CSV table of C-alpha atoms in Angstrom, one decimal:
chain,number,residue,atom,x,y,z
C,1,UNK,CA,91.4,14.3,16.1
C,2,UNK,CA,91.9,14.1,12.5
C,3,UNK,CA,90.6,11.7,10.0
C,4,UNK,CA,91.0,10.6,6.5
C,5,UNK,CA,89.8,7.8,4.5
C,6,UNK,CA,89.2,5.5,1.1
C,7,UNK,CA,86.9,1.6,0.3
C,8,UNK,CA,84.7,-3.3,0.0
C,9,UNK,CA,82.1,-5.8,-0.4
C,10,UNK,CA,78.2,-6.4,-0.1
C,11,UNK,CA,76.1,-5.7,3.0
C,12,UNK,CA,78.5,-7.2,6.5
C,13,UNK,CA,77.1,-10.8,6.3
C,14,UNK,CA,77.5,-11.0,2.6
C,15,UNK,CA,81.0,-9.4,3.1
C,16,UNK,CA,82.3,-13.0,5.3
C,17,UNK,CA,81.0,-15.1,2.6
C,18,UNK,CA,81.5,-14.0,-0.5
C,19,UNK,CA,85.3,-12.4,0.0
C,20,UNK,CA,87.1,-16.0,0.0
C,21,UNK,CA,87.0,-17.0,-3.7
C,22,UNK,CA,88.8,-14.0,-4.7
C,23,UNK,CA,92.1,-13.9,-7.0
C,24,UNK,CA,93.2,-11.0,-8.0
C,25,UNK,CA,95.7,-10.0,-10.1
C,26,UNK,CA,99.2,-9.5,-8.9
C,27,UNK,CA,99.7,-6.2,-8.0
C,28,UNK,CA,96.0,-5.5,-8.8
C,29,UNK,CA,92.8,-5.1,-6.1
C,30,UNK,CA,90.1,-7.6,-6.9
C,31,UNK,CA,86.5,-6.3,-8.2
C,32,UNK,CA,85.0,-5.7,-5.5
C,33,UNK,CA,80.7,-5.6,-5.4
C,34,UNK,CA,79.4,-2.0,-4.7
C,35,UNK,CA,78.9,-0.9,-1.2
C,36,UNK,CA,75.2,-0.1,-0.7
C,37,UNK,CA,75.3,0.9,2.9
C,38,UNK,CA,77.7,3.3,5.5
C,39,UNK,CA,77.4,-0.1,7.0
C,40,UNK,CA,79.8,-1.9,4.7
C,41,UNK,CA,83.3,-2.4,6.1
C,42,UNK,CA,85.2,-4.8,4.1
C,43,UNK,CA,88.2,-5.6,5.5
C,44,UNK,CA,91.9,-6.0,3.6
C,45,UNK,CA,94.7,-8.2,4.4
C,46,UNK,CA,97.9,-5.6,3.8
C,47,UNK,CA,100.4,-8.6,3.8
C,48,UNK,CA,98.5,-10.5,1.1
C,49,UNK,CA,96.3,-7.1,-0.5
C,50,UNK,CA,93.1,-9.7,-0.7
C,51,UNK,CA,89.5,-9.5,1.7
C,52,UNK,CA,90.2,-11.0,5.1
C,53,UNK,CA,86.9,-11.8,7.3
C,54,UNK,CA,87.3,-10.6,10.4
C,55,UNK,CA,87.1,-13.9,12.4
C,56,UNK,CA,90.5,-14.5,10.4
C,57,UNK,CA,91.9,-11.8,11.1
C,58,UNK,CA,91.7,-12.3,14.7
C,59,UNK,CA,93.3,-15.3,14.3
C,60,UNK,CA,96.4,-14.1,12.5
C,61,UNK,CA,96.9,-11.5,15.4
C,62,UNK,CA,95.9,-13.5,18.3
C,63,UNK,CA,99.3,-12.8,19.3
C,64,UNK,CA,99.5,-9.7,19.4
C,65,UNK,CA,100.0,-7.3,22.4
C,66,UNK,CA,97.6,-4.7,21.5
C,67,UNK,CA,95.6,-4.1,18.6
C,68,UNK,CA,95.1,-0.6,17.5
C,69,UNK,CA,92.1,0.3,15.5
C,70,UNK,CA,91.8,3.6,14.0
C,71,UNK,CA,88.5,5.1,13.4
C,72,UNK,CA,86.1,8.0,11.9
C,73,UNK,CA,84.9,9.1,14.7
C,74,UNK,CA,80.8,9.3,14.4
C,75,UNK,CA,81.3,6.8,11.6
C,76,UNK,CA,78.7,4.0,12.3
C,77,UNK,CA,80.9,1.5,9.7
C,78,UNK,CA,83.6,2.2,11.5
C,79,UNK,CA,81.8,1.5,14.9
C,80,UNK,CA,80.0,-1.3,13.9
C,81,UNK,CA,83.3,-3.0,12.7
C,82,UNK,CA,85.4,-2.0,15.8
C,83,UNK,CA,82.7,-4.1,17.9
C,84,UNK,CA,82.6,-7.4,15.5
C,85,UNK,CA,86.6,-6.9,16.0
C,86,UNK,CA,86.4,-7.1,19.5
C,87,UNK,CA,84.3,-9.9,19.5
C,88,UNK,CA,86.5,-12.0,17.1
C,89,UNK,CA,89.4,-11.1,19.3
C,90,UNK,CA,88.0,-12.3,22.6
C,91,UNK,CA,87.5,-15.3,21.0
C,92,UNK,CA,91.1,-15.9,19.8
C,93,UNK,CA,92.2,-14.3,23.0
C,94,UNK,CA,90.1,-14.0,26.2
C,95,UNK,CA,92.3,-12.0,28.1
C,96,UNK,CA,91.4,-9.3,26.7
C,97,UNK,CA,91.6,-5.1,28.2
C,98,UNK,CA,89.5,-2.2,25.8
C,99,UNK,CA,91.3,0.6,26.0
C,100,UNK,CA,89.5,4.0,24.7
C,101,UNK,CA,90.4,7.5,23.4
C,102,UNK,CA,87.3,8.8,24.5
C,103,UNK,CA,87.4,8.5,27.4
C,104,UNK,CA,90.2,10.6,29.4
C,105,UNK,CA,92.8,9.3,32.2
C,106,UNK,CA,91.3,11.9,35.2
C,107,UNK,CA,87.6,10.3,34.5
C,108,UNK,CA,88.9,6.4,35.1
C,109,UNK,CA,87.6,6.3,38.8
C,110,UNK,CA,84.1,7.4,37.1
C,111,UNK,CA,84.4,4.5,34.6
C,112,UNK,CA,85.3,1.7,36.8
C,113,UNK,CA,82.3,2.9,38.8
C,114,UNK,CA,80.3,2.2,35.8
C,115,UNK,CA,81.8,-1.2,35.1
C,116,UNK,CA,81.4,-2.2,38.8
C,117,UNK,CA,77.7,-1.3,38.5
C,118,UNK,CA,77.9,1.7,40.9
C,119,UNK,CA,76.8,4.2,38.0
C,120,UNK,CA,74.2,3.9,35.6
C,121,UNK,CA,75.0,5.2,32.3
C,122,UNK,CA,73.5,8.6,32.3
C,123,UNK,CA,75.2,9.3,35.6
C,124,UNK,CA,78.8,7.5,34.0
C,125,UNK,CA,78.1,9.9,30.9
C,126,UNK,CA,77.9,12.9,33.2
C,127,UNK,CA,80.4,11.9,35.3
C,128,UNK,CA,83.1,10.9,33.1
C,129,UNK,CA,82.1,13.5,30.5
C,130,UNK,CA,82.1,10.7,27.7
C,131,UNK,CA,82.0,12.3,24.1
C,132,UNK,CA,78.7,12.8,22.7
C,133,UNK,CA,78.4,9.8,20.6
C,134,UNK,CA,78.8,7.5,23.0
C,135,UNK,CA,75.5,5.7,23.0
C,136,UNK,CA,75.5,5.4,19.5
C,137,UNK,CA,79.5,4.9,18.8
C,138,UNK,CA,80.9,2.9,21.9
C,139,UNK,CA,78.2,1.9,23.9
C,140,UNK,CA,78.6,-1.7,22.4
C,141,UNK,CA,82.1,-2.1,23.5
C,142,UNK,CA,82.1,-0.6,26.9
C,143,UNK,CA,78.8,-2.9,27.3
C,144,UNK,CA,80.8,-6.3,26.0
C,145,UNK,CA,83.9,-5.6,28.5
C,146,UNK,CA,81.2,-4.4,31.5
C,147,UNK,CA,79.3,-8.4,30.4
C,148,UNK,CA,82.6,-10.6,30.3
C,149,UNK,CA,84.1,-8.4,33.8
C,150,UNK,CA,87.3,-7.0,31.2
C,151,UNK,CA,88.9,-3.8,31.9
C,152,UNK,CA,88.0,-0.9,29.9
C,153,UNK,CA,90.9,1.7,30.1
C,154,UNK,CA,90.5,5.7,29.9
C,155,UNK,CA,93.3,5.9,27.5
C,156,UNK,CA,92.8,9.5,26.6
C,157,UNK,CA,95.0,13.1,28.4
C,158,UNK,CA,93.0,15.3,30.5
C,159,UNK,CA,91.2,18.1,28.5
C,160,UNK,CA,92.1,20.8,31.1
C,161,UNK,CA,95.8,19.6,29.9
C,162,UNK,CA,95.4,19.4,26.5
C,163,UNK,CA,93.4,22.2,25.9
C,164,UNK,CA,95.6,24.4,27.9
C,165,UNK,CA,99.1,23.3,26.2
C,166,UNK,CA,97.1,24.2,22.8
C,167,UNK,CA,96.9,27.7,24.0
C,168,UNK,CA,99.6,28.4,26.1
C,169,UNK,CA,102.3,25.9,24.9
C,170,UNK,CA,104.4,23.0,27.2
C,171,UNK,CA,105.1,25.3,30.3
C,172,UNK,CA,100.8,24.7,30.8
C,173,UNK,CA,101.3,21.5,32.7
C,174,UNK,CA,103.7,23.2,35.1
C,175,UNK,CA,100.5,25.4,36.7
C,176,UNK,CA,98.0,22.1,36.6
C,177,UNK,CA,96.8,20.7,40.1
C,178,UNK,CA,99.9,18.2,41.1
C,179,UNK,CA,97.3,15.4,41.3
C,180,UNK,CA,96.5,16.0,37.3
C,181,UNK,CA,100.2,16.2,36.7
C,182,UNK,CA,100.8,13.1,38.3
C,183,UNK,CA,97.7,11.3,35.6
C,184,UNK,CA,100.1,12.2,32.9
C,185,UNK,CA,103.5,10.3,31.2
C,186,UNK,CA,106.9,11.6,32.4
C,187,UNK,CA,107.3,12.5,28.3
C,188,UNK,CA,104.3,13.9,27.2
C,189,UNK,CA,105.8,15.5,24.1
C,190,UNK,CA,108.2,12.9,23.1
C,191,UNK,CA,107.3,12.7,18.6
C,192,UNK,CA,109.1,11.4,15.3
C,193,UNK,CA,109.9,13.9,12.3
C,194,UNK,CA,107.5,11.9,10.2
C,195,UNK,CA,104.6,12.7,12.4
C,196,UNK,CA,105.6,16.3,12.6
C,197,UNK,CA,105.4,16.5,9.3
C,198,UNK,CA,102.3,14.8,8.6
C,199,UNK,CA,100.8,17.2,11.5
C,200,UNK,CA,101.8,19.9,9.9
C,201,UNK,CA,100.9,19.0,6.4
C,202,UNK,CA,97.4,18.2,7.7
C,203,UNK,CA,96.9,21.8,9.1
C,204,UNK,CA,98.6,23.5,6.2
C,205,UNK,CA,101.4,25.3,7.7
C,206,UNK,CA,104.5,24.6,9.6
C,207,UNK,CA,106.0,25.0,13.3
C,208,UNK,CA,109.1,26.7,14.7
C,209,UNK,CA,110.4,28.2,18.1
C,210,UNK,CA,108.2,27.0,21.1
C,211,UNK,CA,105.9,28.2,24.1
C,212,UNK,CA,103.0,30.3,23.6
C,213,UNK,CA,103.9,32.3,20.5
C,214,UNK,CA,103.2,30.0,18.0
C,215,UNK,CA,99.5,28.7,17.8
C,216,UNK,CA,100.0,25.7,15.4
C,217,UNK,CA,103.2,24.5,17.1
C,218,UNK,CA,101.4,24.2,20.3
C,219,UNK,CA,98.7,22.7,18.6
C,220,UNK,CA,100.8,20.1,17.9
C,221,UNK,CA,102.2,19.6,21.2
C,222,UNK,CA,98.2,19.4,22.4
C,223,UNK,CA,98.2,15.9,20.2
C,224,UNK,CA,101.7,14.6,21.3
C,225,UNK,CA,99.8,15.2,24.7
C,226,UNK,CA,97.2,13.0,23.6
C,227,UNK,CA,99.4,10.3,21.6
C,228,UNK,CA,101.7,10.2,24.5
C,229,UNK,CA,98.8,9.9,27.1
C,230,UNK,CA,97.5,6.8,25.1
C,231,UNK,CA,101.0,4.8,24.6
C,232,UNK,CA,101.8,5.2,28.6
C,233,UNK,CA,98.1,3.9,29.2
C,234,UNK,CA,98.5,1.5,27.3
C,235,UNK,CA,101.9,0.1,28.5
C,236,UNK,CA,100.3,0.4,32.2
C,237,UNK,CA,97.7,-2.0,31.4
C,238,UNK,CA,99.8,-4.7,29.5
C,239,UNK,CA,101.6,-4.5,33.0
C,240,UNK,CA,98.6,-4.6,35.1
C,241,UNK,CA,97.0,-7.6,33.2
C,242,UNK,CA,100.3,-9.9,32.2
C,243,UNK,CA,99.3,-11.9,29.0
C,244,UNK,CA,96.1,-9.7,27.9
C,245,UNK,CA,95.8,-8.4,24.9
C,246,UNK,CA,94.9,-4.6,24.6
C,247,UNK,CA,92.3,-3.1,21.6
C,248,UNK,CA,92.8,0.4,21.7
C,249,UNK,CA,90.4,2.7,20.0
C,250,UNK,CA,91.1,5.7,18.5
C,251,UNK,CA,91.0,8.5,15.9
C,252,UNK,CA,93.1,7.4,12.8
C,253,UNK,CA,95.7,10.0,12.6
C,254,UNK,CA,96.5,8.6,15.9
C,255,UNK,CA,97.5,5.4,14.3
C,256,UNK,CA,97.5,5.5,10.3
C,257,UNK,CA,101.0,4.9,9.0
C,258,UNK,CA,102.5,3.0,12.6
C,259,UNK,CA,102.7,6.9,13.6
C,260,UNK,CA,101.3,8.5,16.5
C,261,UNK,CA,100.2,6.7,19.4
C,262,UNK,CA,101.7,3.7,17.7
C,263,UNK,CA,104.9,5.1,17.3
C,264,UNK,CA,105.6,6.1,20.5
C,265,UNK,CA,104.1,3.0,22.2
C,266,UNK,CA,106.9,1.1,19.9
C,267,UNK,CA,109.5,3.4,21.4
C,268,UNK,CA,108.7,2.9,24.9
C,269,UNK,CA,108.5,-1.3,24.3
C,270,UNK,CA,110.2,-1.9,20.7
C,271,UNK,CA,109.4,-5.9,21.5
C,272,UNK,CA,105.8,-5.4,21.8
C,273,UNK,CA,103.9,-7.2,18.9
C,274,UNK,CA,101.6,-4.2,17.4
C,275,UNK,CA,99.2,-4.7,14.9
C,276,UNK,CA,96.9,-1.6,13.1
C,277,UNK,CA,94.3,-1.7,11.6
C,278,UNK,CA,93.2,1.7,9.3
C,279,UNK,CA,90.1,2.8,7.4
C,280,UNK,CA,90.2,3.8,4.2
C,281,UNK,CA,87.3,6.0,2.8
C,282,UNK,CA,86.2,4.9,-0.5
C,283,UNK,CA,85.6,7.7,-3.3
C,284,UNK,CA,83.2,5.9,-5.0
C,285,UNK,CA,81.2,3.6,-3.5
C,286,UNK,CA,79.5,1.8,-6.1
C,287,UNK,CA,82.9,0.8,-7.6
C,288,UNK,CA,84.7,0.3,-4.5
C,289,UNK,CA,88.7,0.4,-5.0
C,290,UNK,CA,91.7,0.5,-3.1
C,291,UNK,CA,95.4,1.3,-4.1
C,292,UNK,CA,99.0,-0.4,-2.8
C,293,UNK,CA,99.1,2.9,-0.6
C,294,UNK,CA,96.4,2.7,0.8
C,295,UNK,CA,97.4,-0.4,2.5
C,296,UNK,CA,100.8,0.7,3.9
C,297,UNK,CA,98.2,2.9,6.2
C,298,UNK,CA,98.0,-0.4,8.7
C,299,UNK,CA,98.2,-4.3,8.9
C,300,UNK,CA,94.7,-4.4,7.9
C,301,UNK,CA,92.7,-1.6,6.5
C,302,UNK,CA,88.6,-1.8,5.9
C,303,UNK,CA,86.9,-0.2,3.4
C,304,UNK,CA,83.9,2.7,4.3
C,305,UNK,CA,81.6,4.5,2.3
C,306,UNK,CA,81.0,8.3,2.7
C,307,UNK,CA,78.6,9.4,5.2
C,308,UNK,CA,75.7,12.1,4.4
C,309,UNK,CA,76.9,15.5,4.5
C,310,UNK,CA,76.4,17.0,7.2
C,311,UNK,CA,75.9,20.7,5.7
C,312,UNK,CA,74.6,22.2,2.1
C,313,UNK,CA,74.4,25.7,3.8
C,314,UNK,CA,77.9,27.1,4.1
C,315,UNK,CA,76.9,29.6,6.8
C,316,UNK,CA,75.4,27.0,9.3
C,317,UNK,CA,78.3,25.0,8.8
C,318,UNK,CA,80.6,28.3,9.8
C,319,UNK,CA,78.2,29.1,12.4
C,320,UNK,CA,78.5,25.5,14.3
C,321,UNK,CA,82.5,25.5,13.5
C,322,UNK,CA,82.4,29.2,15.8
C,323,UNK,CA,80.2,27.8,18.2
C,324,UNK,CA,82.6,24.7,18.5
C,325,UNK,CA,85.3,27.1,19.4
C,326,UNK,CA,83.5,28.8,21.8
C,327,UNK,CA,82.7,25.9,23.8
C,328,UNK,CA,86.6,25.3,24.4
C,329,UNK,CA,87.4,28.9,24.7
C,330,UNK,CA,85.0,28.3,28.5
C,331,UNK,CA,87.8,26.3,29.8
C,332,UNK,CA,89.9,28.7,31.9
C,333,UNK,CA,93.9,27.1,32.7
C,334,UNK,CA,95.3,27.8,35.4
């Protein structure tokens, strides 16, 4: 839902190659070569603060139980490097189950329809109402788990559900169909104080009281929806497919920081072996840096570039912002 960011190396193949000679300084980032494309997404060790390749990475968390990697969405570096992760991971661990914020719980049948070849991918997108940028963001890793037979999960809460707690506040669920209730975790609203207050940092203001008479309160029960949604999905899989290892895919205030999805995943299973990995949006690209805090953001963070912006006139930009909210205002709740 939210996204912030910071920066790495040459163009992807020069990236494996040239990152190993490195020695930095202690305590300092090395000198890292400007970033000439959105493409770029070198990738930092937080345990050591040096470039990592991402074949090695994978092998340090081969082990894990899930891997979380928080994205831009729309961000093609980010894209691009969530499906050479993926790759690398197979490798170190075959057993392997994508798991997807993009796709929501009640649209699974539709998805497994997909994978099983009983959908082609216009009718999956209609069906399933996949976001928008799914040809160009996660096509390439629904398509390498549909190729090897792996399970793709819709990690994701209902947006009937999550839409309607925005508005209305907790009590929403209470008046959804029984068999959408039933999609969603016995405690959808269970948070931290840390991510309250990053929540409400991010949205500049603060909560207090509950139900429908505070907007940015039940905002933030909307993404505990969401967060909780993902950790139970999550935790059903690794019990469906003992021994896999789950990538789960999602926006990066979902998982920046161990918080979010993340957190509550650890509190349902505090043994399970998580490992993050965060971008971090460079401010300047051509001298590409990154600070000590940016890597407490994950286990790993990779470096992107800005992307274009996407509006120099003001009023189109306030125009499409209206018309976004418009679009969710259609929804009716029950």
């Amino acid at each position: 839902m939210f996204h912030r960011l910071l920066p790495i190396c040459g163009l992807v193949p020069l990236l494996l190659v040239g990152c190993a000679h490195w020695t930095p300084e202690p305590d300092s980032p090395p000198s890292l070569p400007p970033m000439h494309s959105i493409l770029n997404t070198p990738v930092i060790d937080s345990d050591t603060g040096q470039p990592i390749t991402v074949e090695a990475l994978a092998a340090k968390w081969r082990d894990a139980d899930v891997v979380v990697i928080g994205e831009l969405h729309g961000h093609n570096g980010a894209h691009l490097l969530e499906a050479r992760m993926q790759a690398a991971l197979y490798a170190e661990h075959p057993d392997q189950v994508l798991s997807l914020e993009p796709f929501n719980v009640d649209h699974q049948p539709e998805l497994d329809q997909y994978l099983a070849g009983k959908l082609g991918e216009a009718e999956m997108i209609e069906d399933a109402e996949a976001w928008e940028k799914y040809r160009a963001g996660y096509r390439p890793l629904v398509t390498f788990a549909a190729e090897l037979g792996l399970p793709v999960v819709a990690a994701n809460a209902p947006t009937l559900a999550v839409r309607c707690v925005g508005r209305e506040g907790p009590t929403a669920l209470d008046r959804l169909d029984p068999d959408l209730q039933a999609l969603l975790p016995k405690q959808p609203f269970l948070s931290d104080p840390n991510y309250r207050e990053r929540f409400f940092a991010a949205m500049g203001g603060h909560g207090s009281g509950s139900g429908g008479d505070n907007p940015l309160e039940n905002r933030y029960k909307a993404q505990l929806l969401r967060d909780n949604t993902m950790a139970s999905r999550i935790l059903q899989a690794l019990k469906a497919h003992p021994g896999a290892q789950v990538l789960h895919v999602t926006g990066v205030f979902h998982s920046e920081g161990r918080l979010g999805t993340v957190a509550l995943l650890q509190a349902r299973d505090p043994d399970l072996k998580i490992r993050v990995l965060t971008p971090v949006m460079v401010s300047n690209p051509t001298h590409p840096t990154y600070s000590a805090d940016d890597l407490s953001g994950g286990d790993a963070v990779y470096l992107l570039a800005p992307l274009p912006p996407e509006y120099v006139d003001q009023s189109r930009m306030i125009d499409a912002i209206r018309q976004q909210f418009a679009d969710a205002r259609d929804m009716e709740c029950p």
